[in-house]
CSV table of C-alpha atoms in Angstrom, one decimal:
chain,number,residue,atom,x,y,z
S,17,UNK,CA,-3.8,54.0,-20.4
S,18,UNK,CA,-4.9,52.2,-17.3
S,19,UNK,CA,-5.6,48.5,-16.8
S,20,UNK,CA,-8.7,47.4,-14.9
S,21,UNK,CA,-7.4,45.9,-11.7
S,22,UNK,CA,-10.1,43.2,-11.6
S,23,UNK,CA,-9.1,41.9,-15.1
S,24,UNK,CA,-5.4,42.2,-14.6
S,25,UNK,CA,-4.6,38.6,-13.9
S,26,UNK,CA,-7.1,37.4,-16.5
S,27,UNK,CA,-5.2,39.4,-19.1
S,28,UNK,CA,-1.9,38.2,-17.7
S,29,UNK,CA,-3.0,34.5,-18.0
S,30,UNK,CA,-4.5,34.8,-21.5
S,31,UNK,CA,-1.4,36.7,-22.7
S,32,UNK,CA,0.9,34.0,-21.3
S,33,UNK,CA,-1.1,31.3,-23.0
S,34,UNK,CA,-0.8,33.1,-26.4
S,35,UNK,CA,3.0,33.5,-25.8
S,36,UNK,CA,3.4,29.8,-25.2
S,37,UNK,CA,5.0,27.8,-28.0
S,38,UNK,CA,3.6,24.5,-27.1
S,39,UNK,CA,0.1,23.1,-27.1
S,40,UNK,CA,0.9,20.4,-24.6
S,41,UNK,CA,-0.7,21.1,-21.2
S,42,UNK,CA,1.6,21.4,-18.1
S,43,UNK,CA,0.9,21.2,-14.4
S,44,UNK,CA,4.3,22.5,-13.3
S,45,UNK,CA,5.9,25.9,-13.4
S,46,UNK,CA,9.4,26.0,-14.9
S,47,UNK,CA,12.0,28.7,-14.8
S,48,UNK,CA,11.0,29.6,-18.4
S,49,UNK,CA,7.4,29.9,-17.4
S,50,UNK,CA,8.5,32.3,-14.6
S,51,UNK,CA,10.4,34.5,-17.0
S,52,UNK,CA,7.4,34.6,-19.4
S,53,UNK,CA,5.1,35.6,-16.6
S,54,UNK,CA,7.4,38.2,-15.3
S,55,UNK,CA,7.9,39.8,-18.8
S,56,UNK,CA,4.2,39.7,-19.4
S,57,UNK,CA,3.5,41.4,-16.1
S,58,UNK,CA,6.0,44.2,-16.9
S,59,UNK,CA,4.4,44.6,-20.4
S,60,UNK,CA,0.9,45.0,-19.1
S,61,UNK,CA,1.4,47.0,-15.9
S,62,UNK,CA,0.2,50.7,-15.8
S,63,UNK,CA,3.2,52.9,-16.3
S,64,UNK,CA,1.7,55.5,-14.0
S,65,UNK,CA,1.2,52.9,-11.3
S,66,UNK,CA,4.1,50.4,-11.6
S,67,UNK,CA,3.9,47.1,-9.7
S,68,UNK,CA,4.8,47.5,-6.1
S,69,UNK,CA,8.3,46.1,-5.3
S,70,UNK,CA,7.1,44.1,-2.3
S,71,UNK,CA,4.5,42.5,-4.5
S,72,UNK,CA,7.1,41.6,-7.1
S,73,UNK,CA,9.3,40.0,-4.4
S,74,UNK,CA,6.4,38.0,-3.0
S,75,UNK,CA,5.5,36.6,-6.4
S,76,UNK,CA,9.1,35.7,-7.2
S,77,UNK,CA,9.4,33.9,-3.9
S,78,UNK,CA,6.1,32.0,-4.6
S,79,UNK,CA,7.4,31.0,-8.0
S,80,UNK,CA,10.7,29.8,-6.6
S,81,UNK,CA,9.0,27.8,-3.8
S,82,UNK,CA,6.7,26.2,-6.4
S,83,UNK,CA,9.6,25.1,-8.5
S,84,UNK,CA,11.5,23.7,-5.5
S,85,UNK,CA,8.4,21.7,-4.5
S,86,UNK,CA,8.2,20.2,-8.0
S,87,UNK,CA,11.9,19.2,-7.8
S,88,UNK,CA,11.3,17.7,-4.4
S,89,UNK,CA,8.4,15.6,-5.7
S,90,UNK,CA,10.5,14.3,-8.5
S,91,UNK,CA,13.3,13.3,-6.1
S,92,UNK,CA,10.8,11.6,-3.8
S,93,UNK,CA,9.4,9.6,-6.7
S,94,UNK,CA,12.9,8.5,-7.6
S,95,UNK,CA,13.6,7.6,-4.0
S,96,UNK,CA,10.4,5.5,-3.8
S,97,UNK,CA,11.3,3.6,-7.0
S,98,UNK,CA,14.8,2.9,-5.6
S,99,UNK,CA,13.3,1.6,-2.3
S,100,UNK,CA,10.9,-0.7,-4.2
S,101,UNK,CA,13.7,-2.0,-6.4
S,102,UNK,CA,15.7,-2.8,-3.2
S,103,UNK,CA,12.8,-4.6,-1.7
S,104,UNK,CA,12.3,-6.8,-4.7
S,105,UNK,CA,16.0,-7.6,-4.8
S,106,UNK,CA,16.0,-8.5,-1.1
S,107,UNK,CA,12.9,-10.7,-1.7
S,108,UNK,CA,14.9,-12.8,-4.2
S,109,UNK,CA,17.1,-14.0,-1.3
S,110,UNK,CA,14.0,-16.0,-0.1
S,111,UNK,CA,13.6,-18.1,-3.2
S,112,UNK,CA,13.8,-21.8,-2.4
S,113,UNK,CA,13.7,-21.1,1.4
S,114,UNK,CA,11.1,-22.3,3.9
S,115,UNK,CA,9.5,-19.3,5.6
S,116,UNK,CA,7.1,-18.7,8.4
S,117,UNK,CA,4.9,-15.7,8.1
S,118,UNK,CA,1.9,-14.1,9.8
S,119,UNK,CA,-1.2,-15.2,7.9
S,120,UNK,CA,-4.4,-17.1,7.9
S,121,UNK,CA,-4.6,-18.8,4.5
S,122,UNK,CA,-4.4,-22.5,3.9
S,123,UNK,CA,-4.4,-24.3,0.5
S,124,UNK,CA,-6.0,-27.6,-0.4
S,125,UNK,CA,-4.9,-29.7,-3.3
S,126,UNK,CA,-6.5,-33.2,-3.0
S,127,UNK,CA,-5.1,-34.7,0.2
S,128,UNK,CA,-2.3,-32.1,0.5
S,129,UNK,CA,-3.6,-29.4,2.9
S,130,UNK,CA,-1.5,-26.6,4.4
S,131,UNK,CA,-0.8,-26.6,8.1
S,132,UNK,CA,-1.7,-23.4,10.1
S,133,UNK,CA,-0.1,-22.6,13.4
S,134,UNK,CA,-2.1,-20.8,16.2
S,135,UNK,CA,-0.5,-19.1,19.1
S,136,UNK,CA,-2.5,-18.4,22.3
S,137,UNK,CA,-1.4,-15.7,24.7
S,138,UNK,CA,-3.0,-17.5,27.6
S,139,UNK,CA,-4.7,-20.8,28.4
S,140,UNK,CA,-8.1,-21.0,26.6
S,141,UNK,CA,-11.2,-22.7,27.9
S,142,UNK,CA,-12.5,-22.7,24.3
S,143,UNK,CA,-10.9,-22.3,20.9
S,144,UNK,CA,-13.1,-21.9,17.9
S,145,UNK,CA,-11.8,-22.2,14.4
S,146,UNK,CA,-14.0,-21.2,11.4
S,147,UNK,CA,-13.0,-22.1,7.9
S,148,UNK,CA,-14.1,-19.9,5.0
S,149,UNK,CA,-13.9,-20.4,1.2
S,150,UNK,CA,-12.7,-17.8,-1.3
S,151,UNK,CA,-16.2,-16.4,-1.5
S,152,UNK,CA,-16.3,-15.7,2.2
S,153,UNK,CA,-18.8,-18.5,3.0
S,154,UNK,CA,-18.1,-20.6,6.1
S,155,UNK,CA,-17.7,-24.3,5.3
S,156,UNK,CA,-16.6,-25.8,8.6
S,157,UNK,CA,-16.2,-24.9,12.3
S,158,UNK,CA,-14.2,-26.8,14.8
S,159,UNK,CA,-14.2,-26.2,18.6
S,160,UNK,CA,-11.5,-27.3,21.1
S,161,UNK,CA,-11.7,-27.2,24.9
S,162,UNK,CA,-9.0,-26.5,27.4
S,163,UNK,CA,-6.1,-25.5,25.1
S,164,UNK,CA,-2.9,-24.5,26.8
S,165,UNK,CA,-1.1,-21.2,25.9
S,166,UNK,CA,1.6,-21.4,23.3
S,167,UNK,CA,1.7,-22.5,19.7
S,168,UNK,CA,-0.4,-25.5,18.3
S,169,UNK,CA,-0.6,-26.9,14.8
S,170,UNK,CA,-4.0,-26.9,13.1
S,171,UNK,CA,-4.5,-29.5,10.4
S,172,UNK,CA,-7.8,-29.4,8.6
S,173,UNK,CA,-9.1,-32.7,6.9
S,174,UNK,CA,-10.6,-30.8,4.0
S,175,UNK,CA,-14.2,-31.6,4.7
S,176,UNK,CA,-17.3,-29.4,5.3
S,177,UNK,CA,-20.0,-29.5,8.0
S,178,UNK,CA,-21.5,-32.7,6.4
S,179,UNK,CA,-18.2,-34.5,6.1
S,180,UNK,CA,-18.0,-34.0,2.3
S,181,UNK,CA,-14.7,-33.2,0.8
S,182,UNK,CA,-14.5,-29.6,-0.4
S,183,UNK,CA,-13.0,-28.5,-3.7
S,184,UNK,CA,-9.4,-27.6,-4.2
S,185,UNK,CA,-8.3,-24.0,-3.6
S,186,UNK,CA,-7.5,-21.5,-1.0
S,187,UNK,CA,-9.3,-21.2,2.3
S,188,UNK,CA,-9.2,-18.8,5.2
S,189,UNK,CA,-9.1,-19.4,8.9
S,190,UNK,CA,-10.4,-17.2,11.7
S,191,UNK,CA,-9.7,-18.4,15.2
S,192,UNK,CA,-11.1,-17.0,18.4
S,193,UNK,CA,-10.4,-18.0,22.0
S,194,UNK,CA,-11.9,-17.3,25.4
S,195,UNK,CA,-10.9,-18.1,28.9
S,196,UNK,CA,-12.9,-19.8,31.7
S,197,UNK,CA,-14.7,-16.5,32.4
S,198,UNK,CA,-15.6,-15.9,28.8
S,199,UNK,CA,-13.0,-13.1,28.3
S,200,UNK,CA,-11.2,-13.0,25.0
S,201,UNK,CA,-7.7,-14.6,24.7
S,202,UNK,CA,-5.2,-13.3,22.2
S,203,UNK,CA,-4.8,-15.6,19.3
S,204,UNK,CA,-2.5,-15.2,16.2
S,205,UNK,CA,-1.9,-17.4,13.2
S,206,UNK,CA,1.2,-18.1,11.1
S,207,UNK,CA,1.7,-20.2,8.0
S,208,UNK,CA,4.7,-21.9,6.5
S,209,UNK,CA,5.8,-22.7,3.0
S,210,UNK,CA,8.6,-22.8,0.4
S,211,UNK,CA,9.1,-19.6,-1.6
S,212,UNK,CA,8.9,-20.1,-5.3
S,213,UNK,CA,8.3,-16.5,-6.6
S,214,UNK,CA,8.7,-12.8,-5.7
S,215,UNK,CA,6.7,-9.9,-7.0
S,216,UNK,CA,6.4,-6.2,-6.2
S,217,UNK,CA,3.0,-4.7,-5.5
S,218,UNK,CA,1.7,-1.3,-4.4
S,219,UNK,CA,1.3,-2.8,-0.9
S,220,UNK,CA,4.8,-4.3,-0.7
S,221,UNK,CA,6.9,-7.2,-1.8
S,222,UNK,CA,4.9,-10.5,-2.0
S,223,UNK,CA,6.4,-14.0,-1.7
S,224,UNK,CA,4.6,-16.8,-3.6
S,225,UNK,CA,4.7,-20.2,-1.9
S,226,UNK,CA,4.9,-23.6,-3.6
S,227,UNK,CA,1.2,-24.4,-2.9
S,228,UNK,CA,0.0,-21.1,-4.5
S,229,UNK,CA,-0.5,-19.1,-1.4
S,230,UNK,CA,1.2,-15.7,-1.0
S,231,UNK,CA,2.5,-13.8,2.0
S,232,UNK,CA,4.0,-10.3,2.3
S,233,UNK,CA,7.7,-10.1,2.9
S,234,UNK,CA,7.1,-7.8,5.8
S,235,UNK,CA,5.0,-10.5,7.5
S,236,UNK,CA,7.8,-13.1,7.4
S,237,UNK,CA,8.9,-14.0,11.0
S,238,UNK,CA,11.4,-16.8,10.2
S,239,UNK,CA,13.2,-18.3,7.3
S,240,UNK,CA,15.6,-21.2,6.9
S,241,UNK,CA,19.2,-20.2,6.3
């Protein structure tokens, strides 16, 4: 009896499915699956045309590599979990400390408004600071002339364009600077606060500050001892 070559692997797969003792689907090939496939192959091959030895070796190599990759994925998952746990534990050391971190968020609670620090790479002929609410709507703009290079503190008074006090919440600062020739000047912003909480997210360890803002641990540039 001969087996149609075009339906050989269809027969092999269906036979293996019947031989399986579990109804639970699986996406990985175990050593038991390999033995089942091998036995089924031997069972359904044409005795007058046995499976070529080189073909058998190639298949065994593929099965072995697949199982090694599955084991490697499991180990990588475990390694990632260990790294995340270490990051969270390291973040706990910041509880109660005053930190400085790269960021552009300020918080307003009545008259208590966060201070933001702007660092200019060079002297700026003009520095523009736009303030946005949580919905992305601009509420106020402030323009300063002839600002020296270095770090300056920006303290917002919590009012909008019309001088009305805005509601409490978090706001976002975007600062741009230009020199006397109108060319852009590098400008970065940092924020400070006391750490009151630590959490682990898919993007990294997050530190919660006392005023409700949050910064990534990776963005912290300074912390009190």
